[in-house]
């Protein structure tokens, strides 16, 4: 999978280089967590890297988003809008169900290329546009399917229900459907001021499983703090594993042997966690011989 | 952004000087927290500063608000009403959905200028005027859009559900839609008497992230207590950051270099929190070189 | 505002002398807390003071209320009923929504004077008479508006939901709409027997913010216990404040100076809490000079 | 008020001699708490004392109730049924709303005398017979009104929702409407076996406010355990109170003086709790002089 | 009451010998607790004792139940089915409401004898077949009434809602209606593996009030562990009670005296718990002399 | 019962060799727990063992599943699809209720053999396709019945509601209906990173009752960690049990004797837990002699 940079300072190493191209990401956070700022950083990064940008706004109008972008020190937004590298779709006040099934559908059909960045900010009212869980899932599935055709998708999502408890249907359905889920946890009503970011899942990619404090700074946007320990690449155990695999080559079908060789190549000790090389080898032989 | 004073004693320094002009603020609090008093202070301050005032009341009638204002030592309210610098819109008992879509719409269209102060007290029954989350969001979006055209908007909002837990839909939707959210926490049923104010978010502005005790005093209104430590302006780290930026000037695109210069100008150490200047510089180079 | 005595032993000093005339009070409590007894004491006090009394009963019939009154040692109730100084409106079994909009409306229009006492016991089924929060609020607003025309209103309110958690819509809507809210907390299912009274809010009046144990005694009714410390009138800080005001007279607009003078007149140290006179003076100058 | 014995061993002293005649009592308990057994004991006691008995069953049929009664060692039930001193109304499988409004109404109209005992076992499905809180309240009000005409009423009530939390609408509405509420708390799912009885309220009567363990014994029914300390009659404080009253005779209106005399007559120190005689005297003078 | 053995190893002594004939038992447990296994053991025991068996299955089809029975080492099930001593009613996929009112009704009318064992597995979807609490109660009442005509009934019931909290309406309604309630508590999501059985109630019978660990063993089914202390028969206190009764013979009506004699005959000290013989004697005299 | 291997490394020993053929398994987990990866491993194992595979996808389209499979190092998936050993049913965007009743029904009728592996990923929207608990149960029952005809079924299921609390109806209904339930617990929002697997039930099979940490490794999929202690086979107690059985041979009916002999054959001490051989023997004799 090709990785693209997120535009959020300090986030890329936590995602093994960035988010997967043509994947869908959901950014969840409560009021004041910095969701729209995140979305603007994501779109800006793409434009600066020569990608096209599409901003689908469901609440704010164009003027407000621009104002916020400029306040973030990004005056070039005006130029991008002028030359239509950045397209702004104002869906506020529309029937979202209809908007997705008709307007967005047409927009996507007419679009050329699949390398754009699309931000949907926020996804929440789309879910409310229909009643049942069933239809909500169907509508979100369709929205993600359509936007993914055009490029890499990022949706912001409001955190409803008790803070830090992501079990409401507004959040849980998009979380299941997205490839990558990032939680911006903002404890506004507790005594501390800390904001922390957690990557909940990222399909087909290694990702950090820790909590990372972040700050929102005027003119810069979100900055994620993390110790400079990226993906560890110690390989003591995994080298032993490779040797054990060679020893057992005859006991395994050829295609399995090859698949395992390939899997072990990139494997580091930290990923194995507490699993020893003898244990894992035993499991493989149990399965295939 | 231009700042305007709130009229609440001790609050302005916590918002870097006041609230942003032409923004929308939501003041949340339970019964007895002082929401209406806050709204009266906000309108009074504007009138005293030569701005026009519009008071949209959804519960109380004109007489009661005036009585409360006078009780607060503000007898001039009668004069302002007489010369129509203060306009009172009594929407109590009306179909709010209809009121907003028709009457308020017309009122706003007819109004001249965009420098007034508008108080909506309380916003809560507007949310109840329609059934689904979807329509509620739409109606609040429209209300804020219309009133913002006329000037700076302040809405009071009742705290429903368990005290201090702002996760009910009566509160959460306006919180997401407003630019600034202020929580007046009143622990009526616990042993302590303390009232505390917390600024939950304020778009495009620095704001205090602490809890501030406040009192309601007859004749004065709300008074917010805070240590005399305003926005810190120590700049040790940020000066180093500026130097590091200069050193790396060649490694960065010109527009990025300029944007960063501008962002670092107003940045103080406290805003950086635990992020060191080397860390931040590294993030920037990772993103742009 | 004129104060009238509540009729409940020991309560008046906690409300700075009693409740405000022509205001609306809500008394909340669970089963066994003594709500009806409170209402009878309130009406009796008025009759004894020469005011007329109106008892709107929504559950019990006339006979039961009378029996309870007599049991409380108040045999004169029969005389008051006979000479129609006390009017009993039995709304039990009626369509409350209709009752309020039609019968009560007519009753109020026909009534002469505005010095009566009105008890509504209990308010709860009125809320249930309509479905949505929206209509409930509207109906309660109307009920309070109508009864307030006739005099001073007291409504009892049942505590639904978990004990001591007043967040159910049966309680929260009337709490927001009333001028004065008194909570009779009865911990029937916990090990202790204590009943405690708390004044949650009282618009336009100083009130105690403490918890006060109370007892219900046959023949006497509710008796509130409180230390004999009424509203403190130490004025050290406030005198300094007055002097500081005089010093800064020139820096303030004249009307503000006068308003502050007036506000400081009645102010005692206890009301200032932790706010020092220098702090408050600074806030005032920040706002007005 | 005249007291009648409950038929439950050890319970009468906790209610100052029994329950009030022609009052309504609700007995709440979870599955296995002994509600039906309580009802049978209540009816039996009446029959043994020469009162008539009416058993309104909403679940069980006549045969089962009889079997349970016989199992309790009460074979005479057959004779009472034969000579129609005990009337059994089997409402199981009926439309309860209709049953109450028509059949029960007619039954009550035809009945002679007001000295019977009526058991309704259980009240719960009556509440479910209608949808809204509003109608439920109305129906229960009607049921209690009708049955009270015939004599003293006892209804059993199932405990729904979390154990020991009586906040569900199945329980809370009848609790508010009844004169006397008795809770049989059975902690079936916790480690201990204890069953405890608590009297939550009893209008117009002194009652124990403690928790009392009880047991259900085959052949005897419920037996309530309590220390042999009945209503304390120490009168030190109250005698001082009486003297203080005499001293202040002139400062009080005559009717108030007389009423107080009467109230103090039966008053014991335990009922005054922490209220001193000087405190109470002061309250009275504050109110009336 | 005649007792019949349950077929579950170790359970009978906890029920004073078994369950009462022609009673209704509900066995509640979460997924994996062993409800179906319990039902199979119950039916098998009856067949082995010469009783007929009726298995009403609402989920599984005949083949699956048989497979599970055989897996439990009970191959004779095939013979019982062949000679129709065991009847299998497959109600899966049927309209349960209709099934009960029509088919089951007819089945019961046609059946001869009242000594069979009937298992309904599981009862849960029957409750879901109708909407309101009211109808659910009615339908379960009817189901139990019909099946009880044919013999002794056992229904399994799924535990919905938080584990070990039996307050959902799926569980609470049948619990109230059944004569005997047995809870199989399986803490699947906690760290321990323990399964424990608790008898929540058993009308007209002594029963254990303790928690008993149990295991499910292939080929045996459920085995309940309990200390070998059955119903204690120490009678020190009760003998004293008997003597006290004799002494007071003259103070009591003859029928009461006889009833008490009979009740004391089988009474053991453990059943009296903390109640002393003097206390109990006092209660009896208070009630009857 | 015949066991088949799951394809998940380290899982088979925890299920006494694998899952039962032609049974239904439900794998529950929150977002990021690895449900789809589990399903792919399950299908792959079958294909490698010569079984046919059917993948019913309700969310993702074919392309995405294939991409994920390839990312897992399983490129052969393309060949299986080409020669139609692996069949892909894309039900996304369909009316699931209708899909099951018609399309799936026809598909199953046309299929030859009963040795395939079927994965349904995820089951959740099927439950949402109908409204009431009643219909949901019916639909899931039908789905499992149909798919089981074709072979061994595995359904993934999303964890809704509070994390680790499986009491929502989305999860609880399938849990009751399935033969085997496996919980993949992923504590995304707590500080630890641990993923743990728990087998909640497995009908007709011994299974581990412990919590087992697991990891998801790129190219390998889920790997379950467990101590190398499989099903213990110490048989001290059980041999004593066998001897005791022989001694008591005459006291037991012949068929019971034989059944017990058979049951004791495979029994190990660990399965007996705290039950002693004398205790168990006593229970058996109590039941059958």
PDB file of C-alpha atoms in Angstrom, chain A residues 47-212:
ATOM      1  CA  UNK A  47      -2.713  20.580  -2.293  1.00  0.00           C
ATOM      2  CA  UNK A  48       0.879  21.378  -1.392  1.00  0.00           C
ATOM      3  CA  UNK A  49       1.863  17.953  -2.700  1.00  0.00           C
ATOM      4  CA  UNK A  50       0.068  18.608  -5.993  1.00  0.00           C
ATOM      5  CA  UNK A  51      -3.069  16.579  -5.251  1.00  0.00           C
ATOM      6  CA  UNK A  52      -6.528  17.971  -5.765  1.00  0.00           C
ATOM      7  CA  UNK A  53      -8.700  18.682  -2.738  1.00  0.00           C
ATOM      8  CA  UNK A  54     -12.440  18.360  -2.158  1.00  0.00           C
ATOM      9  CA  UNK A  55     -13.958  19.783   0.994  1.00  0.00           C
ATOM     10  CA  UNK A  56     -17.513  18.596   1.688  1.00  0.00           C
ATOM     11  CA  UNK A  57     -18.905  20.764   4.448  1.00  0.00           C
ATOM     12  CA  UNK A  58     -22.170  19.813   6.126  1.00  0.00           C
ATOM     13  CA  UNK A  59     -22.360  22.578   8.747  1.00  0.00           C
ATOM     14  CA  UNK A  60     -20.190  25.571   8.115  1.00  0.00           C
ATOM     15  CA  UNK A  61     -20.326  27.594   4.990  1.00  0.00           C
ATOM     16  CA  UNK A  62     -17.384  28.198   2.703  1.00  0.00           C
ATOM     17  CA  UNK A  63     -16.582  31.580   4.231  1.00  0.00           C
ATOM     18  CA  UNK A  64     -16.112  30.220   7.723  1.00  0.00           C
ATOM     19  CA  UNK A  65     -13.817  27.402   6.648  1.00  0.00           C
ATOM     20  CA  UNK A  66     -11.724  29.870   4.674  1.00  0.00           C
ATOM     21  CA  UNK A  67     -11.565  32.233   7.632  1.00  0.00           C
ATOM     22  CA  UNK A  68     -10.361  29.420   9.852  1.00  0.00           C
ATOM     23  CA  UNK A  69      -7.792  28.340   7.233  1.00  0.00           C
ATOM     24  CA  UNK A  70      -6.432  31.884   6.934  1.00  0.00           C
ATOM     25  CA  UNK A  71      -6.329  32.174  10.730  1.00  0.00           C
ATOM     26  CA  UNK A  72      -4.143  29.038  10.553  1.00  0.00           C
ATOM     27  CA  UNK A  73      -1.717  30.985   8.376  1.00  0.00           C
ATOM     28  CA  UNK A  74      -2.850  29.396   5.132  1.00  0.00           C
ATOM     29  CA  UNK A  75      -3.634  32.301   2.896  1.00  0.00           C
ATOM     30  CA  UNK A  76      -2.908  30.328  -0.283  1.00  0.00           C
ATOM     31  CA  UNK A  77      -6.308  28.669   0.132  1.00  0.00           C
ATOM     32  CA  UNK A  78      -7.749  31.531  -1.921  1.00  0.00           C
ATOM     33  CA  UNK A  79      -5.517  30.689  -4.877  1.00  0.00           C
ATOM     34  CA  UNK A  80      -6.354  26.995  -4.736  1.00  0.00           C
ATOM     35  CA  UNK A  81     -10.039  27.823  -4.763  1.00  0.00           C
ATOM     36  CA  UNK A  82      -9.592  30.221  -7.657  1.00  0.00           C
ATOM     37  CA  UNK A  83      -7.809  27.701  -9.903  1.00  0.00           C
ATOM     38  CA  UNK A  84     -10.243  24.988  -8.742  1.00  0.00           C
ATOM     39  CA  UNK A  85      -7.572  22.658  -7.415  1.00  0.00           C
ATOM     40  CA  UNK A  86      -9.607  22.913  -4.245  1.00  0.00           C
ATOM     41  CA  UNK A  87     -13.325  22.319  -4.692  1.00  0.00           C
ATOM     42  CA  UNK A  88     -15.743  23.265  -1.957  1.00  0.00           C
ATOM     43  CA  UNK A  89     -19.058  21.422  -1.718  1.00  0.00           C
ATOM     44  CA  UNK A  90     -21.456  23.146   0.639  1.00  0.00           C
ATOM     45  CA  UNK A  91     -24.057  20.560   1.637  1.00  0.00           C
ATOM     46  CA  UNK A  92     -25.275  22.440   4.706  1.00  0.00           C
ATOM     47  CA  UNK A  93     -29.031  22.621   4.849  1.00  0.00           C
ATOM     48  CA  UNK A  94     -29.444  19.858   2.273  1.00  0.00           C
ATOM     49  CA  UNK A  95     -31.242  16.541   2.509  1.00  0.00           C
ATOM     50  CA  UNK A  96     -28.082  14.493   3.052  1.00  0.00           C
ATOM     51  CA  UNK A  97     -29.612  11.199   2.040  1.00  0.00           C
ATOM     52  CA  UNK A  98     -30.675  12.663  -1.260  1.00  0.00           C
ATOM     53  CA  UNK A  99     -27.465  14.658  -1.606  1.00  0.00           C
ATOM     54  CA  UNK A 100     -25.360  11.504  -1.382  1.00  0.00           C
ATOM     55  CA  UNK A 101     -27.521   9.338  -3.596  1.00  0.00           C
ATOM     56  CA  UNK A 102     -27.875  11.967  -6.340  1.00  0.00           C
ATOM     57  CA  UNK A 103     -25.534  14.987  -6.231  1.00  0.00           C
ATOM     58  CA  UNK A 104     -22.476  13.294  -4.790  1.00  0.00           C
ATOM     59  CA  UNK A 105     -23.048  10.336  -7.062  1.00  0.00           C
ATOM     60  CA  UNK A 106     -23.040  12.584 -10.096  1.00  0.00           C
ATOM     61  CA  UNK A 107     -20.055  14.579  -8.845  1.00  0.00           C
ATOM     62  CA  UNK A 108     -18.036  11.394  -8.473  1.00  0.00           C
ATOM     63  CA  UNK A 109     -19.041  10.048 -11.876  1.00  0.00           C
ATOM     64  CA  UNK A 110     -17.894  13.284 -13.506  1.00  0.00           C
ATOM     65  CA  UNK A 111     -14.596  13.464 -11.643  1.00  0.00           C
ATOM     66  CA  UNK A 112     -11.415  12.403 -13.423  1.00  0.00           C
ATOM     67  CA  UNK A 113      -8.616  10.621 -11.603  1.00  0.00           C
ATOM     68  CA  UNK A 114      -8.432   8.896  -8.230  1.00  0.00           C
ATOM     69  CA  UNK A 115      -5.670  10.813  -6.512  1.00  0.00           C
ATOM     70  CA  UNK A 116      -7.576  13.602  -4.752  1.00  0.00           C
ATOM     71  CA  UNK A 117      -8.075  14.134  -1.041  1.00  0.00           C
ATOM     72  CA  UNK A 118     -11.649  14.402   0.199  1.00  0.00           C
ATOM     73  CA  UNK A 119     -12.657  15.747   3.594  1.00  0.00           C
ATOM     74  CA  UNK A 120     -16.221  15.341   4.914  1.00  0.00           C
ATOM     75  CA  UNK A 121     -16.745  17.640   7.912  1.00  0.00           C
ATOM     76  CA  UNK A 122     -18.595  16.431   9.940  1.00  0.00           C
ATOM     77  CA  UNK A 123     -20.045  13.032   9.081  1.00  0.00           C
ATOM     78  CA  UNK A 124     -22.441  13.118  12.066  1.00  0.00           C
ATOM     79  CA  UNK A 125     -25.556  14.718  10.467  1.00  0.00           C
ATOM     80  CA  UNK A 126     -25.363  12.227   7.594  1.00  0.00           C
ATOM     81  CA  UNK A 127     -26.012   9.492  10.125  1.00  0.00           C
ATOM     82  CA  UNK A 128     -28.945  11.422  11.512  1.00  0.00           C
ATOM     83  CA  UNK A 129     -30.405  11.876   8.047  1.00  0.00           C
ATOM     84  CA  UNK A 130     -31.943   8.422   8.242  1.00  0.00           C
ATOM     85  CA  UNK A 131     -33.655   6.670  11.105  1.00  0.00           C
ATOM     86  CA  UNK A 132     -32.613   3.086  11.575  1.00  0.00           C
ATOM     87  CA  UNK A 133     -29.177   1.600  12.174  1.00  0.00           C
ATOM     88  CA  UNK A 134     -29.752  -0.343   9.033  1.00  0.00           C
ATOM     89  CA  UNK A 135     -30.216   2.650   6.770  1.00  0.00           C
ATOM     90  CA  UNK A 136     -27.454   4.579   8.517  1.00  0.00           C
ATOM     91  CA  UNK A 137     -25.009   1.841   7.764  1.00  0.00           C
ATOM     92  CA  UNK A 138     -26.166   1.656   4.195  1.00  0.00           C
ATOM     93  CA  UNK A 139     -25.835   5.411   3.691  1.00  0.00           C
ATOM     94  CA  UNK A 140     -22.360   5.625   5.235  1.00  0.00           C
ATOM     95  CA  UNK A 141     -21.275   2.611   3.218  1.00  0.00           C
ATOM     96  CA  UNK A 142     -22.436   4.374   0.064  1.00  0.00           C
ATOM     97  CA  UNK A 143     -20.802   7.672   1.015  1.00  0.00           C
ATOM     98  CA  UNK A 144     -17.445   5.995   1.629  1.00  0.00           C
ATOM     99  CA  UNK A 145     -17.718   3.903  -1.515  1.00  0.00           C
ATOM    100  CA  UNK A 146     -18.399   6.971  -3.683  1.00  0.00           C
ATOM    101  CA  UNK A 147     -15.752   9.230  -2.193  1.00  0.00           C
ATOM    102  CA  UNK A 148     -13.096   6.498  -2.233  1.00  0.00           C
ATOM    103  CA  UNK A 149     -13.387   6.375  -6.001  1.00  0.00           C
ATOM    104  CA  UNK A 150     -12.051   9.895  -6.180  1.00  0.00           C
ATOM    105  CA  UNK A 151      -9.152   9.443  -3.778  1.00  0.00           C
ATOM    106  CA  UNK A 152      -8.274   9.278  -0.089  1.00  0.00           C
ATOM    107  CA  UNK A 153     -11.109  10.100   2.293  1.00  0.00           C
ATOM    108  CA  UNK A 154     -11.101  11.724   5.713  1.00  0.00           C
ATOM    109  CA  UNK A 155     -14.320  12.201   7.697  1.00  0.00           C
ATOM    110  CA  UNK A 156     -14.622  14.014  10.992  1.00  0.00           C
ATOM    111  CA  UNK A 157     -17.068  12.615  13.494  1.00  0.00           C
ATOM    112  CA  UNK A 158     -18.539  14.139  16.610  1.00  0.00           C
ATOM    113  CA  UNK A 159     -18.252  12.285  19.874  1.00  0.00           C
ATOM    114  CA  UNK A 160     -21.751  11.877  21.328  1.00  0.00           C
ATOM    115  CA  UNK A 161     -22.592  10.302  24.667  1.00  0.00           C
ATOM    116  CA  UNK A 162     -20.320  10.208  27.676  1.00  0.00           C
ATOM    117  CA  UNK A 163     -16.855  11.572  26.942  1.00  0.00           C
ATOM    118  CA  UNK A 164     -14.347   9.016  25.768  1.00  0.00           C
ATOM    119  CA  UNK A 165     -17.006   6.339  25.415  1.00  0.00           C
ATOM    120  CA  UNK A 166     -17.333   5.715  21.692  1.00  0.00           C
ATOM    121  CA  UNK A 167     -20.272   3.340  21.898  1.00  0.00           C
ATOM    122  CA  UNK A 168     -23.039   5.563  20.506  1.00  0.00           C
ATOM    123  CA  UNK A 169     -24.362   4.607  17.093  1.00  0.00           C
ATOM    124  CA  UNK A 170     -23.252   7.973  15.703  1.00  0.00           C
ATOM    125  CA  UNK A 171     -19.666   6.858  16.187  1.00  0.00           C
ATOM    126  CA  UNK A 172     -19.668   3.100  16.158  1.00  0.00           C
ATOM    127  CA  UNK A 173     -21.052   2.522  12.660  1.00  0.00           C
ATOM    128  CA  UNK A 174     -18.502   4.735  10.878  1.00  0.00           C
ATOM    129  CA  UNK A 175     -15.756   3.253  13.064  1.00  0.00           C
ATOM    130  CA  UNK A 176     -16.545  -0.231  11.792  1.00  0.00           C
ATOM    131  CA  UNK A 177     -16.765   0.880   8.177  1.00  0.00           C
ATOM    132  CA  UNK A 178     -13.615   3.019   8.031  1.00  0.00           C
ATOM    133  CA  UNK A 179     -10.145   1.630   7.366  1.00  0.00           C
ATOM    134  CA  UNK A 180      -8.460   3.910   9.849  1.00  0.00           C
ATOM    135  CA  UNK A 181      -9.888   5.379  13.064  1.00  0.00           C
ATOM    136  CA  UNK A 182      -8.196   8.186  14.986  1.00  0.00           C
ATOM    137  CA  UNK A 183      -9.576   9.395  18.307  1.00  0.00           C
ATOM    138  CA  UNK A 184      -8.897  12.939  19.492  1.00  0.00           C
ATOM    139  CA  UNK A 185      -9.763  12.748  23.161  1.00  0.00           C
ATOM    140  CA  UNK A 186     -10.427  16.086  24.791  1.00  0.00           C
ATOM    141  CA  UNK A 187     -11.282  15.999  28.488  1.00  0.00           C
ATOM    142  CA  UNK A 188     -12.988  19.386  28.625  1.00  0.00           C
ATOM    143  CA  UNK A 189     -14.909  18.809  31.831  1.00  0.00           C
ATOM    144  CA  UNK A 190     -12.230  17.146  33.872  1.00  0.00           C
ATOM    145  CA  UNK A 191      -9.569  18.990  35.756  1.00  0.00           C
ATOM    146  CA  UNK A 192      -6.736  18.375  33.368  1.00  0.00           C
ATOM    147  CA  UNK A 193      -6.256  20.117  30.062  1.00  0.00           C
ATOM    148  CA  UNK A 194      -4.686  17.276  28.217  1.00  0.00           C
ATOM    149  CA  UNK A 195      -5.686  16.346  24.730  1.00  0.00           C
ATOM    150  CA  UNK A 196      -4.574  12.899  23.638  1.00  0.00           C
ATOM    151  CA  UNK A 197      -4.616  11.133  20.283  1.00  0.00           C
ATOM    152  CA  UNK A 198      -5.083   7.381  19.921  1.00  0.00           C
ATOM    153  CA  UNK A 199      -5.078   5.374  16.700  1.00  0.00           C
ATOM    154  CA  UNK A 200      -7.813   2.807  17.231  1.00  0.00           C
ATOM    155  CA  UNK A 201      -7.280   0.833  14.073  1.00  0.00           C
ATOM    156  CA  UNK A 202      -5.531   1.063  10.730  1.00  0.00           C
ATOM    157  CA  UNK A 203      -6.243  -1.767   8.332  1.00  0.00           C
ATOM    158  CA  UNK A 204      -3.267  -3.201   6.463  1.00  0.00           C
ATOM    159  CA  UNK A 205      -0.718  -1.138   8.327  1.00  0.00           C
ATOM    160  CA  UNK A 206       1.346  -1.119  11.453  1.00  0.00           C
ATOM    161  CA  UNK A 207       0.277   1.700  13.795  1.00  0.00           C
ATOM    162  CA  UNK A 208       1.132   3.039  17.222  1.00  0.00           C
ATOM    163  CA  UNK A 209      -1.070   1.639  19.974  1.00  0.00           C
ATOM    164  CA  UNK A 210      -0.144   4.301  22.533  1.00  0.00           C
ATOM    165  CA  UNK A 211      -1.806   7.506  23.700  1.00  0.00           C
ATOM    166  CA  UNK A 212      -0.108  10.653  22.393  1.00  0.00           C
TER     167      UNK A 212
END
